[in-house]
Amino acid sequence: MNLGISPKSRVSRLFRSPSFRALAALALVIAIGCVFNAEGTFFRWHTHRDMLRHISVFGILACGMTLVIITSGIDLAVGSVLGLSAVLFSLFSLQLGWPAWLAVPTCLTAGAACGLTSGGLIARFKIQPFIATLAMMVFARGLAKWVSGGRKISTAVQLADGSFEYREAPGVFRILGSKLFGGNIAVVTLIFLACALVCYVLLARLRLGRQLFAIGGNEEAARLSGVPVSAAKLLAYGLCGLLSAAAGICHAVQEQQGDPEAGAGYELTAIAIVVIGGTSMLGGKGGMGLTLNGAMAIGYLEKILSLNAVGEATRLMLTGLIIVGAVLFQKHRK
Amino acid sequence: MKTKTILLPAAGLAFLAAFSVACGKDHGSPASSAAPPKWTIGVSQCNLGEPWRVQMNQDIRSAAEGHPEIKVIYKDSQNDSLRQRSQIEEYASAGVDLIIVSPKEAAPLTAPIAAAYRQGIPVIVLDRRVLGTEYTCFIGADNVRIGKAAGHWALRKLGGSGKIVELEGLMTSTPGQDRHAGFREGIEGSGLEIVFEADMKWLEPDARREMESALSRFPRIDLVYAHNDPGAHGAFLAAQAAGREKDILFVGIDGLPHEGQVYVKRGILAASFEYPTGGREAVETALKILSGEAVPREITLSSRVYTPENVEAGGEWLRDN
């Protein structure tokens, strides 16, 4: 974009900064919302609160995805790991009556184990990330179905004689599924923001973050300059798995059940969020701030289409167009 | 290099072991210490990713349990017409005594079903139709009738006027279209008004999102009609989060024992309309065919409505009206 100002001028630099571009895409979507406001519904706070709640699960997945994409990798298994974790968490806390302090870490560990396995295949056996995580995506989905017997795990527990007994959902389900500050913000949104903050600190402030960027920029150069490439990759995929499991817990508490089909296709939304934010699929460039932006942009887009009761066909076409538009818009930057 | 040479055969062995265990589990015949089964029935299910279809297999299994003379084999096509096609061909060449198939789509599966039928193997088609008449018996329920019954129920319950939100199943699928058309027919000419409709694609998270939008836009909603029970449950959760669940009646379809019926018992849904799987009827019909009795070419399953008043008693059968 040439604005006719000398390239060194401040304005020009501002226009070229990735954060500005990401913000501009978000602003565009919000502007659309202001025009098509569905009789003023778009201007009410609870619309925004509901959007934030809905996008939180996808946002948590996108946090992990950002770490992996920065290393120029990809994790297709996030949706399946989400499903697995939702099933495990429901099984443990709804049906087996485990306390939260046991159920939550167990699920997170299971998710991290899935991620570490993918990471191990990639770092140790040099399997391409796309293929290794594709295998994990299929495997974890199968595991979720096997653990649950193909059924949703809910508060209805089947007894030996085939009848059902209803259990009260445990406290952890009610707390995580509720809203705070006078009903103004969902707990899952706070979990999303906390995950985003942790990933931000990791990428921007810690040594591991710099190593991930270095690997994404040029893996060989990173190796030669002493970056522990395998260990760093392993950690990135492990964290991605852990965050997927956290998203799975958030999904289960919102649905009040563990659905073995939960999260199918969510990996694509997570990737879209990262890319719309402006993180490069080639690796080495990007950040958590951008992903947060991308999450909001996708969230608002879905909310606006839903508020106006736009038909499914139009919705899909518009979403495709807007993704391309946002990415093209960002491509101009150096 | 060394690790690789050891790892590969080890992985191969582990895979073989896992495979044989898995196969043993899948094809395990019902523990029959008595006479070996007289007949083998092959079941081809189009997709076990849906709870309703898991229930269908469950119904077939529990109906077959009391009959040691039959052995049932199950295959899952994982939502793939071509895979289902080869399953039917496999059953035909293996020479099973009868095939029960719940086809994914009509066009690609008509030919293999007809081929098996011509070969002399009786075929029972469950839930979704195939083209033509080259099968032994079709068993299925009528979505339009169920949708219409839901419409009439809403009409009675709301006393002739009210505002309705309709959360639709995938509108490119026939069940979605039929449940929509039936409901519209049921409330036609009344004071019931559909103020918001959206395609939630049978998915609970989508239903919840759409319901949030409806709640933000409309201060008064009297009833939510969702094309499946998970959709109605998602809508309930959205209304509960907004503190409005007491003002709204939630109606769903499917009435599975561990899903819709549970929601009704817990007071989440005001009604769930059963969409019967036909699994039990398929086994009963199969036994008749195998023992040489005549069966009708078409069996339309009747369905029940579950409400908080009747759910403990097993629901109430729908009358045609």
XYZ file of C-alpha atoms in Angstrom:
655
model
C 0.000 0.000 0.000
C 1.560 3.283 -1.069
C 0.152 6.278 0.691
C 2.416 8.779 -1.043
C 4.342 9.459 2.139
C 8.028 8.827 2.442
C 8.521 5.209 3.532
C 10.327 6.228 6.660
C 7.522 8.393 7.949
C 5.777 7.254 11.076
C 2.336 6.908 9.532
C 3.632 4.610 6.865
C 5.417 2.475 9.385
C 2.287 2.297 11.484
C 0.279 1.118 8.462
C 2.834 -1.550 7.776
C 3.002 -2.979 11.265
C 1.404 -6.411 11.536
C -0.550 -5.445 14.639
C -2.143 -2.530 12.831
C -3.173 -4.689 9.921
C -4.651 -7.290 12.233
C -6.544 -4.597 14.104
C -7.784 -3.166 10.822
C -9.302 -6.545 9.835
C -11.030 -6.709 13.194
C -12.241 -3.132 12.867
C -13.660 -3.949 9.453
C -15.657 -6.859 10.834
C -16.937 -4.728 13.723
C -17.919 -2.018 11.253
C -19.970 -4.587 9.343
C -21.617 -5.465 12.638
C -22.475 -1.829 13.290
C -24.179 -1.579 9.913
C -26.046 -4.878 10.148
C -26.853 -4.486 13.813
C -30.101 -6.538 13.895
C -32.314 -3.814 15.395
C -29.560 -2.591 17.679
C -28.795 -6.004 19.186
C -25.164 -5.666 18.146
C -24.734 -2.666 20.456
C -25.757 -4.521 23.618
C -23.049 -5.839 25.889
C -24.450 -9.359 26.223
C -24.010 -9.883 22.473
C -20.300 -9.268 22.936
C -20.174 -11.370 26.078
C -21.820 -14.288 24.242
C -19.427 -13.874 21.318
C -16.476 -14.029 23.711
C -17.896 -17.138 25.375
C -18.448 -18.852 22.051
C -14.993 -18.060 20.698
C -13.136 -19.030 23.896
C -12.807 -22.738 23.098
C -11.566 -21.966 19.586
C -9.296 -19.283 21.000
C -7.638 -21.704 23.433
C -6.987 -24.084 20.532
C -5.585 -21.190 18.516
C -3.153 -20.328 21.356
C -1.565 -23.757 21.064
C -1.765 -23.639 17.299
C 0.158 -20.337 17.308
C 3.081 -21.922 19.183
C 3.231 -24.752 16.662
C 2.746 -22.641 13.547
C 5.552 -20.301 14.639
C 7.917 -23.294 14.421
C 6.567 -23.658 10.839
C 4.646 -26.742 11.945
C 0.930 -27.494 12.178
C -1.225 -29.494 14.576
C -4.275 -31.087 13.009
C -5.046 -33.096 16.143
C -6.313 -30.226 18.329
C -10.003 -30.922 17.613
C -9.708 -34.628 18.337
C -7.696 -34.054 21.505
C -10.429 -31.617 22.550
C -13.010 -34.386 22.035
C -10.910 -36.905 23.936
C -10.409 -34.534 26.835
C -14.122 -33.617 26.939
C -15.014 -37.308 27.144
C -12.367 -38.081 29.765
C -13.289 -35.091 31.911
C -17.003 -35.977 31.812
C -16.246 -39.608 32.535
C -14.027 -38.783 35.496
C -16.074 -36.052 37.120
C -19.675 -36.814 36.088
C -19.684 -40.581 36.174
C -16.785 -41.719 38.328
C -17.098 -38.850 40.772
C -13.431 -37.871 40.812
C -12.678 -34.564 42.523
C -11.665 -31.657 40.277
C -8.067 -31.563 41.552
C -7.623 -35.073 40.165
C -9.797 -34.947 37.038
C -8.435 -31.682 35.619
C -4.708 -32.554 35.817
C -5.370 -36.069 34.494
C -7.125 -34.676 31.417
C -4.436 -32.056 30.868
C -1.792 -34.778 31.152
C -3.621 -36.933 28.611
C -3.756 -33.991 26.193
C -0.101 -33.166 26.763
C 0.767 -36.829 26.163
C -1.006 -36.717 22.788
C 0.880 -33.547 21.883
C 4.205 -34.939 23.081
C 3.661 -38.074 21.004
C 3.066 -36.006 17.866
C 6.037 -33.831 18.806
C 8.205 -36.905 19.339
C 7.287 -38.324 15.954
C 8.131 -34.988 14.374
C 11.317 -34.163 16.285
C 12.801 -37.635 16.702
C 11.585 -39.540 13.631
C 11.430 -36.510 11.285
C 7.867 -37.253 10.205
C 6.296 -34.185 8.621
C 4.063 -32.320 11.089
C 1.075 -32.567 8.768
C 1.309 -36.356 8.659
C 2.239 -37.001 12.280
C -0.603 -34.846 13.590
C -3.017 -36.237 10.995
C -2.307 -39.673 12.458
C -2.826 -38.324 15.980
C -6.059 -36.636 14.878
C -7.487 -39.967 13.718
C -6.091 -41.912 16.670
C -7.338 -39.510 19.357
C -10.819 -39.443 17.806
C -10.869 -43.236 17.846
C -9.719 -43.250 21.455
C -12.483 -40.788 22.406
C -15.090 -43.032 20.782
C -13.659 -46.147 22.400
C -13.531 -44.620 25.887
C -17.106 -43.337 25.598
C -18.516 -46.343 23.751
C -19.680 -43.949 21.016
C -22.134 -42.223 23.351
C -22.209 -38.845 24.975
C -21.114 -38.982 28.591
C -23.630 -37.008 30.621
C -25.047 -36.791 34.127
C -27.337 -39.717 33.288
C -25.555 -42.867 34.424
C -26.836 -46.156 33.076
C -27.354 -48.768 35.756
C -26.959 -52.510 35.340
C -30.670 -53.027 34.621
C -30.629 -50.504 31.765
C -32.417 -47.709 33.605
C -30.828 -44.315 34.182
C -29.847 -42.514 37.320
C -29.254 -38.759 37.282
C -26.402 -37.297 39.159
C -26.041 -33.693 40.085
C -23.283 -32.052 38.042
C -20.291 -31.541 40.365
C -19.198 -28.100 41.483
C -16.356 -27.834 38.987
C -18.880 -28.111 36.132
C -21.047 -25.368 37.560
C -18.148 -23.044 38.376
C -16.353 -23.380 35.033
C -19.619 -23.118 33.125
C -20.817 -19.984 34.937
C -20.278 -16.252 34.519
C -18.534 -13.788 36.802
C -18.692 -10.074 37.629
C -22.461 -9.799 37.693
C -22.891 -12.203 34.810
C -20.786 -10.049 32.550
C -18.025 -12.418 31.584
C -17.960 -16.187 31.194
C -15.410 -18.171 33.184
C -14.292 -19.942 30.005
C -13.460 -16.547 28.495
C -11.217 -15.817 31.473
C -9.546 -19.203 30.961
C -8.980 -18.286 27.319
C -7.471 -14.933 28.265
C -5.242 -16.615 30.843
C -4.018 -19.119 28.237
C -3.379 -16.266 25.817
C -1.413 -14.376 28.470
C 0.736 -17.404 29.303
C 1.482 -18.007 25.611
C 2.210 -14.306 25.140
C 4.748 -14.308 27.941
C 6.248 -17.524 26.635
C 6.667 -16.202 23.101
C 7.665 -12.639 23.878
C 9.655 -12.962 27.084
C 11.059 -16.440 27.558
C 14.005 -18.163 25.952
C 11.793 -20.979 24.659
C 9.770 -18.401 22.735
C 12.848 -17.039 20.995
C 13.904 -20.587 20.193
C 10.528 -21.343 18.582
C 10.817 -18.249 16.384
C 14.363 -19.220 15.473
C 13.306 -22.744 14.490
C 10.479 -21.373 12.345
C 12.784 -18.854 10.685
C 15.478 -21.316 9.751
C 15.687 -24.640 11.510
C 19.213 -25.482 10.350
C 20.578 -22.102 11.368
C 18.889 -22.465 14.731
C 20.455 -25.892 15.218
C 23.901 -24.609 14.283
C 23.613 -21.734 16.707
C 22.943 -24.127 19.532
C 19.145 -24.120 19.852
C 17.922 -27.465 21.233
C 15.584 -27.935 18.267
C 14.096 -31.313 19.184
C 13.399 -30.368 22.784
C 11.833 -27.043 21.799
C 9.573 -28.662 19.187
C 8.564 -31.376 21.629
C 7.563 -28.692 24.128
C 5.616 -26.710 21.518
C 3.509 -29.726 20.508
C 3.177 -30.836 24.124
C 1.840 -27.403 25.118
C -0.480 -27.425 22.124
C -1.883 -30.783 23.299
C -2.225 -29.479 26.852
C -4.119 -26.397 25.667
C -6.368 -28.586 23.496
C -7.192 -30.610 26.592
C -7.980 -27.390 28.463
C -10.292 -26.417 25.604
C -11.905 -29.851 25.892
C -12.669 -29.263 29.568
C -14.170 -25.867 28.704
C -16.259 -27.514 25.988
C -17.546 -30.224 28.329
C -18.575 -27.814 31.086
C -20.506 -25.674 28.618
C -22.359 -28.627 27.126
C -22.701 -30.368 30.505
C -21.549 -33.555 28.824
C -18.640 -35.146 26.976
C -19.388 -35.720 23.314
C -16.939 -38.049 21.518
C -17.664 -36.108 18.317
C -16.870 -32.756 19.953
C -14.321 -30.611 18.175
C -14.577 -32.213 14.739
C -13.355 -29.598 12.277
C -12.278 -27.213 15.045
C -8.644 -27.491 13.917
C -9.580 -25.596 10.757
C -11.173 -22.755 12.716
C -8.103 -22.612 14.961
C -5.822 -22.386 11.926
C -8.077 -19.713 10.383
C -7.874 -17.662 13.593
C -4.073 -17.804 13.602
C -3.809 -16.933 9.921
C -6.362 -14.094 9.986
C -4.462 -12.714 12.958
C -1.407 -12.471 10.723
C 0.916 -15.197 11.933
C 2.769 -16.640 8.947
C 2.135 -20.291 8.046
C 5.786 -20.419 6.992
C 6.829 -19.920 10.587
C 9.146 -17.520 12.317
C 6.717 -14.596 12.267
C 3.686 -13.815 14.351
C 2.588 -13.635 17.940
C -0.148 -14.094 20.507
C -1.495 -10.557 20.185
C -2.243 -11.268 16.552
C -4.004 -14.505 17.413
C -6.157 -12.724 19.981
C -7.150 -10.317 17.229
C -7.879 -13.147 14.847
C -10.063 -14.859 17.439
C -12.108 -11.708 17.910
C -12.438 -11.186 14.160
C -13.722 -14.734 13.566
C -15.929 -14.529 16.654
C -17.548 -11.265 15.566
C -17.986 -12.538 12.029
C -19.881 -15.623 13.230
C -21.904 -13.536 15.676
C -22.967 -11.024 13.059
C -24.001 -13.729 10.594
C -25.910 -15.512 13.356
C -27.650 -12.352 14.660
C -28.930 -11.562 11.192
C -30.041 -15.182 10.691
C -28.090 -15.382 7.442
C -28.626 -18.661 5.592
C -26.007 -21.398 5.769
C -24.980 -21.180 2.101
C -24.394 -17.427 2.286
C -22.578 -17.829 5.577
C -20.030 -20.225 4.174
C -19.402 -18.103 1.086
C -19.041 -14.910 3.123
C -16.665 -16.587 5.589
C -14.478 -17.780 2.725
C -14.423 -14.349 1.131
C -13.605 -12.583 4.368
C -10.741 -14.980 5.193
C -9.204 -14.359 1.767
C -9.820 -10.620 2.097
C -8.160 -10.421 5.486
C -5.133 -12.400 4.383
C -4.732 -10.435 1.131
C -4.925 -7.234 3.109
C -2.062 -8.395 5.291
C 0.041 -9.629 2.419
C 0.942 -6.081 1.446
C 3.146 -5.645 4.430
C 6.844 -6.291 4.142
C 19.832 -46.996 12.407
C 19.965 -49.750 14.997
C 16.914 -48.539 16.835
C 14.990 -48.408 13.578
C 15.738 -52.021 12.671
C 14.403 -53.140 16.030
C 11.542 -50.696 16.149
C 9.939 -51.585 12.846
C 9.299 -55.294 13.465
C 8.321 -54.487 17.037
C 5.770 -51.969 15.826
C 4.524 -54.505 13.281
C 4.074 -57.146 15.945
C 2.301 -54.734 18.269
C -0.026 -53.758 15.450
C -0.833 -57.376 14.617
C -1.534 -58.140 18.249
C -3.803 -55.110 18.608
C -5.534 -55.989 15.350
C -6.279 -59.562 16.349
C -7.630 -58.414 19.723
C -9.809 -55.786 18.031
C -11.134 -58.240 15.445
C -11.840 -60.828 18.105
C -13.889 -58.263 19.959
C -15.822 -57.041 16.938
C -16.859 -60.346 15.529
C -17.336 -62.192 18.776
C -20.494 -64.237 18.348
C -23.028 -64.115 21.173
C -21.733 -66.600 23.711
C -23.405 -69.745 22.472
C -22.511 -72.868 24.316
C -25.524 -74.579 22.726
C -26.106 -75.335 19.039
C -24.211 -73.215 16.526
C -26.314 -70.440 14.964
C -28.411 -71.481 11.974
C -28.365 -68.152 10.179
C -25.895 -65.315 9.737
C -27.166 -61.745 9.372
C -24.900 -58.995 8.066
C -25.589 -55.448 9.292
C -24.192 -52.484 7.398
C -24.552 -49.240 9.325
C -23.772 -46.061 7.410
C -22.220 -44.082 10.254
C -21.595 -44.951 13.883
C -20.544 -41.367 14.609
C -24.145 -40.460 15.496
C -25.642 -41.494 18.838
C -28.930 -42.326 17.116
C -27.200 -44.888 14.901
C -25.234 -46.288 17.823
C -28.648 -46.788 19.411
C -29.907 -48.540 16.261
C -27.093 -51.096 16.458
C -27.749 -51.420 20.170
C -31.416 -52.162 19.464
C -30.472 -54.776 16.880
C -28.024 -56.324 19.309
C -30.444 -56.536 22.212
C -33.212 -57.919 19.970
C -30.849 -60.573 18.614
C -29.639 -61.588 22.064
C -32.651 -63.754 22.750
C -32.205 -65.711 19.517
C -29.266 -68.121 19.580
C -30.247 -69.321 16.093
C -28.902 -66.124 14.518
C -25.428 -64.693 14.438
C -25.109 -60.995 13.622
C -22.055 -59.343 12.079
C -21.733 -55.551 12.205
C -19.929 -53.243 9.832
C -19.667 -49.462 9.980
C -19.236 -47.519 6.730
C -18.010 -44.384 8.496
C -20.248 -42.131 6.459
C -18.805 -43.292 3.144
C -21.136 -44.583 0.430
C -18.437 -46.422 -1.470
C -17.223 -48.178 1.632
C -20.790 -49.221 2.352
C -21.101 -50.479 -1.206
C -18.139 -52.797 -0.776
C -19.497 -53.999 2.567
C -22.706 -55.126 0.909
C -20.706 -56.830 -1.827
C -18.607 -58.547 0.848
C -21.723 -59.830 2.601
C -23.132 -61.057 -0.715
C -19.973 -62.929 -1.674
C -19.618 -64.350 1.822
C -23.117 -65.734 1.370
C -24.783 -64.424 4.522
C -28.410 -65.456 4.973
C -29.809 -61.942 5.247
C -28.582 -58.351 5.040
C -29.829 -55.446 7.142
C -28.619 -52.174 5.684
C -29.136 -48.612 6.772
C -27.883 -46.887 3.637
C -26.085 -43.578 3.589
C -27.470 -42.494 0.231
C -29.963 -43.937 -2.228
C -28.232 -43.646 -5.606
C -24.837 -45.284 -4.938
C -26.314 -48.134 -2.881
C -29.277 -49.149 -5.014
C -27.180 -51.270 -7.390
C -25.267 -53.378 -4.814
C -28.441 -53.935 -2.773
C -30.324 -55.001 -5.902
C -27.474 -57.344 -6.871
C -27.535 -59.062 -3.487
C -31.330 -59.298 -3.648
C -31.215 -60.884 -7.125
C -28.658 -63.337 -5.827
C -31.372 -64.571 -3.480
C -30.268 -62.858 -0.260
C -33.157 -61.115 1.507
C -32.365 -57.439 2.217
C -34.000 -55.271 4.861
C -33.481 -51.549 4.234
C -33.605 -49.484 7.404
C -34.407 -45.782 7.876
C -33.242 -44.355 4.546
C -34.634 -45.502 1.204
C -32.997 -46.834 -1.928
C -34.335 -46.384 -5.458
C -36.612 -48.954 -7.086
C -38.087 -52.042 -5.462
C -35.287 -54.596 -5.450
C -35.186 -55.254 -1.736
C -37.285 -57.391 0.585
C -38.597 -54.886 3.086
C -38.207 -51.220 3.997
C -38.542 -50.182 7.628
C -38.557 -46.530 8.560
C -40.319 -43.703 10.338
C -41.958 -40.661 8.806
C -40.238 -37.383 9.621
C -43.004 -35.259 8.138
C -45.545 -36.958 10.398
C -43.339 -36.452 13.445
C -42.755 -32.794 12.580
C -46.473 -32.317 12.139
C -47.196 -33.946 15.491
C -44.699 -31.553 17.086
C -46.534 -28.662 15.418
C -49.895 -29.829 16.732
C -48.425 -30.309 20.174
C -47.033 -26.753 20.148
C -50.409 -25.454 19.034
C -52.222 -27.164 21.899
C -49.616 -26.230 24.475
C -49.427 -22.535 23.568
C -53.159 -22.162 23.093
C -53.061 -20.977 19.503
C -50.653 -18.055 19.613
C -47.003 -17.502 20.431
C -43.516 -16.810 19.194
C -41.346 -19.722 18.106
C -37.662 -20.228 17.369
C -36.879 -23.071 14.980
C -33.389 -24.591 15.136
C -32.997 -26.693 12.048
C -30.959 -29.781 11.335
C -28.793 -29.697 8.256
C -31.241 -28.294 5.720
C -29.561 -30.086 2.835
C -30.540 -33.412 4.458
C -33.982 -34.971 4.057
C -34.663 -35.410 7.783
C -34.018 -31.691 8.255
C -36.285 -30.747 5.356
C -39.065 -33.129 6.440
C -39.021 -32.100 10.099
C -39.215 -28.494 8.941
C -42.028 -29.060 6.425
C -44.054 -31.212 8.840
C -43.878 -28.637 11.616
C -44.907 -25.813 9.281
C -47.857 -27.915 8.158
C -48.783 -28.602 11.776
C -48.981 -24.924 12.776
C -50.309 -23.601 9.474
C -53.064 -21.014 9.727
C -52.657 -20.591 13.482
C -51.453 -17.630 15.487
C -48.080 -19.282 16.037
C -45.316 -17.265 14.493
C -41.759 -18.406 13.747
C -39.721 -15.334 14.582
C -36.235 -16.798 14.118
C -34.936 -19.809 12.240
C -31.366 -20.973 11.798
C -29.525 -24.031 10.582
C -27.630 -25.566 13.512
C -26.526 -28.576 11.452
C -27.625 -31.032 14.206
C -24.814 -29.657 16.405
C -25.325 -28.601 19.994
C -22.668 -25.838 20.110
C -24.157 -24.293 16.970
C -27.657 -24.494 18.425
C -26.449 -22.702 21.519
C -24.865 -19.921 19.482
C -27.964 -19.441 17.327
C -30.220 -19.430 20.378
C -28.072 -16.739 21.997
C -28.680 -14.596 18.939
C -32.414 -15.253 19.066
C -32.486 -14.390 22.774
C -30.642 -11.131 22.212
C -33.010 -10.101 19.468
C -36.372 -11.126 20.848
C -37.514 -10.207 24.347
C -40.323 -12.760 24.106
C -39.897 -16.354 22.940
C -42.491 -18.943 23.925
C -41.182 -22.133 22.388
C -38.075 -23.537 20.764
C -38.545 -26.290 18.207
C -35.235 -28.019 17.499
C -34.887 -30.757 14.917
C -32.970 -32.924 17.365
C -32.680 -33.217 21.139
C -29.062 -32.027 21.421
C -30.165 -28.858 19.576
C -32.976 -28.304 22.067
C -30.550 -28.941 24.936
C -28.114 -26.372 23.537
C -30.949 -23.852 23.260
C -31.928 -24.577 26.869
C -28.369 -23.912 28.056
C -28.339 -20.592 26.196
C -31.667 -19.590 27.755
C -30.501 -20.713 31.180
C -27.400 -18.540 30.864
C -29.696 -15.609 30.080
C -32.013 -16.509 32.977
C -34.955 -17.036 30.631
C -35.296 -20.829 30.571
C -38.453 -20.742 32.727
C -40.351 -18.657 30.140
C -39.659 -20.954 27.202
C -40.766 -24.465 26.266
C -38.117 -26.601 24.566
C -39.135 -29.305 22.121
C -36.774 -31.751 20.437
C -36.865 -34.837 18.245
C -35.261 -38.304 18.541
C -36.173 -39.326 22.101
C -33.177 -41.580 22.683
C -33.238 -43.275 26.098
C -29.952 -41.735 27.226
C -30.542 -38.349 25.611
C -34.006 -36.903 24.866
C -35.806 -39.009 27.464
C -33.244 -37.997 30.052
C -33.693 -34.314 29.188
C -37.465 -34.688 29.586
C -37.120 -36.463 32.930
C -34.898 -33.686 34.187
C -37.359 -31.021 33.129
C -35.089 -29.533 30.459
C -37.331 -30.405 27.528
C -41.110 -30.022 27.585
C -41.367 -32.756 24.961
C -39.208 -35.042 22.891
C -40.660 -36.828 19.875
C -39.274 -40.282 19.262
C -37.690 -41.029 15.946
C -37.605 -44.831 16.262
C -34.492 -46.652 15.074
C -36.334 -49.748 13.886
C -33.529 -51.987 15.127
C -35.840 -54.318 17.045
C -38.376 -54.442 14.199
C -35.593 -55.269 11.741
C -34.563 -58.338 13.749
C -38.189 -59.455 14.162
C -38.781 -59.068 10.434
C -35.527 -60.867 9.644
C -36.584 -63.858 11.756
C -39.909 -64.005 9.916
C -38.210 -63.898 6.521
C -35.685 -66.565 7.496
C -38.374 -68.919 8.736
C -40.300 -68.493 5.516
C -43.113 -66.184 6.623
C -44.381 -63.427 4.358
C -43.606 -59.859 5.396
C -44.992 -56.561 4.066
C -42.762 -54.672 1.661
C -42.980 -51.557 3.738
C -43.234 -51.054 7.489
C -43.776 -47.527 8.791
C -42.762 -47.260 12.425
C -45.003 -45.409 14.795
C -43.420 -43.085 17.283
C -44.031 -41.810 20.750
C -43.943 -38.451 22.436
C -42.199 -38.161 25.784
C -43.366 -35.441 28.166
C -42.659 -34.998 31.890
C -46.113 -36.487 32.614
C -45.692 -39.709 30.640
C -41.954 -40.353 30.362
C -41.798 -42.648 33.383
C -44.621 -44.717 31.885
C -42.712 -45.063 28.605
C -44.207 -42.232 26.568
C -47.426 -41.959 24.612
C -47.957 -43.232 21.059
C -48.696 -40.575 18.480
C -52.118 -40.730 16.900
C -52.480 -39.749 13.291
C -54.205 -36.447 13.016
